[in-house]
Tab-separated table of C-alpha atoms and ligand atoms in Angstrom:
chain	number	residue	atom	x	y	z
Q	1	UNK	CA	138.784	164.714	-156.937
Q	2	UNK	CA	138.260	162.616	-160.057
Q	3	UNK	CA	135.262	162.255	-162.253
Q	4	UNK	CA	134.623	159.665	-164.942
Q	5	UNK	CA	134.069	161.078	-168.401
Q	6	UNK	CA	133.841	159.257	-171.682
Q	7	UNK	CA	135.404	161.829	-173.982
Q	8	UNK	CA	137.798	164.755	-173.513
Q	9	UNK	CA	138.186	167.125	-176.440
Q	10	UNK	CA	141.341	169.248	-176.251
Q	11	UNK	CA	140.904	172.217	-178.560
Q	12	UNK	CA	143.701	174.741	-179.225
Q	13	UNK	CA	141.209	177.645	-179.602
Q	14	UNK	CA	137.452	178.180	-179.398
Q	15	UNK	CA	135.914	176.904	-182.699
Q	16	UNK	CA	138.565	174.295	-183.656
Q	17	UNK	CA	136.593	171.493	-181.994
Q	18	UNK	CA	133.447	172.508	-183.865
Q	19	UNK	CA	135.303	172.290	-187.187
Q	20	UNK	CA	136.930	168.999	-186.195
Q	21	UNK	CA	134.553	166.859	-184.192
Q	22	UNK	CA	131.197	168.555	-183.394
Q	23	UNK	CA	129.090	166.237	-185.573
Q	24	UNK	CA	130.542	163.201	-183.816
Q	25	UNK	CA	130.139	164.841	-180.400
Q	26	UNK	CA	126.378	165.029	-180.990
Q	27	UNK	CA	126.281	161.260	-181.641
Q	28	UNK	CA	128.220	160.571	-178.447
Q	29	UNK	CA	125.900	162.791	-176.406
Q	30	UNK	CA	122.879	160.949	-177.880
Q	31	UNK	CA	124.491	157.670	-176.791
Q	32	UNK	CA	124.566	159.038	-173.229
Q	33	UNK	CA	128.307	159.737	-173.134
Q	34	UNK	CA	129.643	162.689	-171.170
Q	35	UNK	CA	131.941	165.085	-172.980
Q	36	UNK	CA	134.427	167.609	-171.579
Q	37	UNK	CA	136.046	170.355	-173.625
Q	38	UNK	CA	139.470	171.675	-172.625
Q	39	UNK	CA	140.194	174.966	-174.426
Q	40	UNK	CA	143.933	175.722	-174.397
Q	41	UNK	CA	143.851	179.369	-175.516
Q	42	UNK	CA	140.882	181.716	-175.640
Q	43	UNK	CA	141.962	182.944	-179.093
Q	44	UNK	CA	142.435	186.626	-178.293
Q	45	UNK	CA	144.423	187.238	-181.480
Q	46	UNK	CA	141.925	185.707	-183.881
Q	47	UNK	CA	140.538	188.839	-185.555
Q	48	UNK	CA	141.104	191.278	-188.403
Q	49	UNK	CA	139.148	193.963	-186.455
Q	50	UNK	CA	141.715	196.535	-185.315
Q	51	UNK	CA	139.293	198.187	-182.855
Q	52	UNK	CA	138.762	195.200	-180.574
Q	53	UNK	CA	140.957	194.670	-177.501
Q	54	UNK	CA	142.478	191.199	-177.001
Q	55	UNK	CA	140.855	190.765	-173.563
Q	56	UNK	CA	137.444	191.665	-175.002
Q	57	UNK	CA	137.904	189.185	-177.820
Q	58	UNK	CA	138.949	186.464	-175.362
Q	59	UNK	CA	135.729	187.006	-173.389
Q	60	UNK	CA	133.622	187.001	-176.540
Q	61	UNK	CA	135.235	183.823	-177.795
Q	62	UNK	CA	134.772	182.049	-174.458
Q	63	UNK	CA	131.073	182.953	-174.526
Q	64	UNK	CA	130.831	181.700	-178.114
Q	65	UNK	CA	132.514	178.449	-177.102
Q	66	UNK	CA	130.121	178.007	-174.174
Q	67	UNK	CA	127.133	178.601	-176.473
Q	68	UNK	CA	128.407	176.058	-179.017
Q	69	UNK	CA	129.142	173.509	-176.289
Q	70	UNK	CA	125.657	173.959	-174.829
Q	71	UNK	CA	124.067	173.424	-178.222
Q	72	UNK	CA	126.036	170.197	-178.709
Q	73	UNK	CA	125.310	168.881	-175.204
Q	74	UNK	CA	128.896	169.104	-173.916
Q	75	UNK	CA	128.860	168.717	-170.134
Q	76	UNK	CA	131.625	171.107	-169.154
Q	77	UNK	CA	134.125	173.496	-170.714
Q	78	UNK	CA	137.499	174.119	-169.040
Q	79	UNK	CA	139.445	177.207	-170.167
Q	80	UNK	CA	143.218	177.016	-169.617
Q	81	UNK	CA	143.798	180.573	-170.948
Q	82	UNK	CA	147.254	180.114	-172.427
Q	83	UNK	CA	148.241	182.965	-174.774
Q	84	UNK	CA	146.947	182.833	-178.337
Q	85	UNK	CA	149.784	182.230	-180.822
Q	86	UNK	CA	151.827	181.412	-177.749
Q	87	UNK	CA	151.191	177.716	-177.142
Q	88	UNK	CA	154.476	175.918	-176.694
Q	89	UNK	CA	155.550	172.424	-175.790
Q	90	UNK	CA	156.434	173.230	-172.179
Q	91	UNK	CA	156.468	171.088	-169.013
Q	92	UNK	CA	153.858	173.440	-167.485
Q	93	UNK	CA	151.385	173.062	-170.360
Q	94	UNK	CA	151.893	169.282	-170.476
Q	95	UNK	CA	151.261	169.023	-166.759
Q	96	UNK	CA	148.065	171.063	-167.124
Q	97	UNK	CA	146.742	168.615	-169.730
Q	98	UNK	CA	147.798	165.659	-167.537
Q	99	UNK	CA	145.908	167.294	-164.671
Q	100	UNK	CA	142.716	167.410	-166.765
Q	101	UNK	CA	143.127	163.805	-167.922
Q	102	UNK	CA	143.670	162.594	-164.356
Q	103	UNK	CA	140.758	164.672	-163.087
Q	104	UNK	CA	138.187	163.606	-165.679
Q	105	UNK	CA	139.411	160.064	-166.538
Q	106	UNK	CA	138.407	160.080	-170.219
Q	107	UNK	CA	138.369	156.802	-172.151
Q	108	UNK	CA	138.860	158.747	-175.363
Q	109	UNK	CA	140.783	161.975	-176.041
Q	110	UNK	CA	140.230	163.977	-179.230
Q	111	UNK	CA	142.477	166.752	-180.535
Q	112	UNK	CA	144.124	168.056	-183.724
Q	113	UNK	CA	146.672	165.969	-185.604
Q	114	UNK	CA	150.136	167.180	-184.534
Q	115	UNK	CA	151.806	165.809	-187.667
Q	116	UNK	CA	150.018	167.730	-190.417
Q	117	UNK	CA	152.691	169.010	-192.783
Q	118	UNK	CA	153.574	172.535	-193.910
Q	119	UNK	CA	150.891	175.187	-193.333
Q	120	UNK	CA	149.396	174.361	-189.959
Q	121	UNK	CA	148.736	176.777	-187.091
Q	122	UNK	CA	151.601	176.458	-184.651
Q	123	UNK	CA	149.135	176.450	-181.709
Q	124	UNK	CA	147.357	173.453	-183.246
Q	125	UNK	CA	150.615	171.559	-183.688
Q	126	UNK	CA	151.768	172.406	-180.149
Q	127	UNK	CA	148.461	171.683	-178.377
Q	128	UNK	CA	148.185	168.371	-180.209
Q	129	UNK	CA	151.776	167.298	-179.491
Q	130	UNK	CA	151.444	168.201	-175.817
Q	131	UNK	CA	148.140	166.326	-175.567
Q	132	UNK	CA	149.601	163.231	-177.221
Q	133	UNK	CA	152.517	163.244	-174.782
Q	134	UNK	CA	150.213	163.912	-171.833
Q	135	UNK	CA	148.106	160.856	-172.740
Q	136	UNK	CA	151.187	158.674	-172.949
Q	137	UNK	CA	153.233	158.314	-170.873
Q	138	UNK	CA	152.709	161.234	-168.450
Q	139	UNK	CA	149.065	160.690	-167.396
Q	140	UNK	CA	149.735	156.971	-166.986
Q	141	UNK	CA	152.916	156.993	-164.895
Q	142	UNK	CA	152.527	157.694	-161.197
Q	143	UNK	CA	156.101	158.909	-160.814
Q	144	UNK	CA	155.637	161.509	-163.567
Q	145	UNK	CA	154.063	164.068	-161.241
Q	146	UNK	CA	154.268	163.180	-157.524
Q	147	UNK	CA	152.646	166.536	-156.661
Q	148	UNK	CA	149.551	165.629	-158.719
Q	149	UNK	CA	149.323	162.426	-156.668
Q	150	UNK	CA	149.335	164.597	-153.552
Q	151	UNK	CA	146.449	166.601	-155.074
Q	152	UNK	CA	144.567	163.287	-155.264
Q	153	UNK	CA	144.995	162.926	-159.028
Q	154	UNK	CA	146.033	159.348	-159.595
Q	155	UNK	CA	147.370	157.993	-162.912
Q	156	UNK	CA	144.914	157.288	-165.685
Q	157	UNK	CA	145.159	155.212	-168.871
Q	158	UNK	CA	143.406	156.706	-171.879
Q	159	UNK	CA	142.246	153.879	-174.175
Q	160	UNK	CA	141.835	155.676	-177.475
Q	161	UNK	CA	142.767	158.921	-179.244
Q	162	UNK	CA	141.288	160.601	-182.320
Q	163	UNK	CA	143.074	163.345	-184.278
Q	164	UNK	CA	141.158	165.708	-186.554
Q	165	UNK	CA	142.554	167.605	-189.580
Q	166	UNK	CA	144.685	164.565	-190.303
Q	167	UNK	CA	146.436	163.828	-193.578
Q	168	UNK	CA	146.270	160.145	-192.684
Q	169	UNK	CA	142.623	159.315	-191.889
Q	170	UNK	CA	141.826	155.760	-190.793
Q	171	UNK	CA	138.437	156.392	-189.145
Q	172	UNK	CA	135.408	158.226	-190.519
Q	173	UNK	CA	132.376	159.075	-188.464
Q	174	UNK	CA	128.962	159.424	-190.155
Q	175	UNK	CA	127.681	162.953	-189.476
Q	176	UNK	CA	124.929	162.999	-192.134
Q	177	UNK	CA	122.266	163.295	-189.432
Q	178	UNK	CA	124.154	165.721	-187.224
Q	179	UNK	CA	125.632	168.030	-189.858
Q	180	UNK	CA	123.029	170.752	-189.241
Q	181	UNK	CA	123.851	170.855	-185.521
Q	182	UNK	CA	127.580	171.018	-186.292
Q	183	UNK	CA	126.880	173.953	-188.596
Q	184	UNK	CA	124.727	175.676	-185.953
Q	185	UNK	CA	127.486	175.159	-183.360
Q	186	UNK	CA	130.034	176.698	-185.726
Q	187	UNK	CA	127.750	179.658	-186.223
Q	188	UNK	CA	127.847	180.273	-182.459
Q	189	UNK	CA	131.411	181.463	-183.134
Q	190	UNK	CA	130.142	184.698	-184.603
Q	191	UNK	CA	133.428	186.569	-184.189
Q	192	UNK	CA	135.045	183.943	-186.433
Q	193	UNK	CA	132.309	182.977	-188.898
Q	194	UNK	CA	130.141	186.104	-189.132
Q	195	UNK	CA	126.616	185.811	-190.487
Q	196	UNK	CA	127.689	187.519	-193.711
Q	197	UNK	CA	129.785	184.429	-194.436
Q	198	UNK	CA	127.040	182.024	-193.415
Q	199	UNK	CA	125.920	180.691	-196.860
Q	200	UNK	CA	129.540	180.136	-197.912
Q	201	UNK	CA	130.295	178.433	-194.635
Q	202	UNK	CA	127.560	175.859	-195.169
Q	203	UNK	CA	128.633	175.178	-198.741
Q	204	UNK	CA	132.293	174.867	-197.776
Q	205	UNK	CA	131.591	172.672	-194.750
Q	206	UNK	CA	129.244	170.347	-196.671
Q	207	UNK	CA	131.776	169.899	-199.467
Q	208	UNK	CA	134.500	169.128	-196.960
Q	209	UNK	CA	132.291	166.628	-195.097
Q	210	UNK	CA	131.412	164.956	-198.439
Q	211	UNK	CA	135.073	164.603	-199.335
Q	212	UNK	CA	135.756	163.056	-195.935
Q	213	UNK	CA	132.968	160.488	-196.563
Q	214	UNK	CA	134.479	159.302	-199.873
Q	215	UNK	CA	134.449	155.508	-200.076
Q	216	UNK	CA	131.894	155.157	-197.272
Q	217	UNK	CA	128.217	154.316	-197.630
Q	218	UNK	CA	127.121	157.571	-195.982
Q	219	UNK	CA	127.096	161.099	-197.329
Q	220	UNK	CA	128.854	163.306	-194.768
Q	221	UNK	CA	131.738	162.508	-192.443
Q	222	UNK	CA	134.279	163.769	-189.991
Q	223	UNK	CA	137.614	162.038	-190.564
Q	224	UNK	CA	140.269	161.221	-187.983
Q	225	UNK	CA	143.451	159.339	-187.408
Q	226	UNK	CA	142.518	156.865	-184.693
Q	227	UNK	CA	144.954	155.263	-182.276
Q	228	UNK	CA	144.166	152.566	-179.747
Q	229	UNK	CA	146.396	152.663	-176.690
Q	230	UNK	CA	146.962	149.151	-175.491
Q	231	UNK	CA	149.911	149.440	-173.180
R	301	LIG	ZN1	142.621	177.217	-183.878
């Protein structure tokens, strides 16, 4: 029933993980680590095209996410299919994330920072808060979900968490060598970053990665708030 993975990336929508952590994912894959993506919502509201149906867009975005994950070397993508712009901090959602943690046994979980202030997509805040709570204490405590125990999903202690889009970075990963793959993975999300925007996307992404590397001895970075979980 369980499977040992090194890293679980919980992404609110398709494409958020590529913006947040794709360059670092490539390094982990090269080190032989196995990576699982958990996609909370398939992003069926993420368009300005009034002719596309939400269910069509969801399918397109799932295919785009699969293509990006394949390019990066992600082992598996799990789609939870919660409604876009409808993620909430509910017991059901939390249990679903606990289920994934107990199934895949990640040492490290990566998601958005739940505590970014002011303008921040509600789904990002909610997915991140639920993931943080799922890591600790719910995935750890056997009495939290007796029915998951009956499914064969025993408690699991995550050792470390990384949060992207943080206002309080304390860990920067060197993505100078993997930036081009991150960019290519982002471009798999054609419905979100159409080819007409491609030159701007590269410029914008490079500038952002440079800013994140400030004070380091490398050029391009992804920045995170890192937490070690020792209890
Ligand atoms: Zn998003």
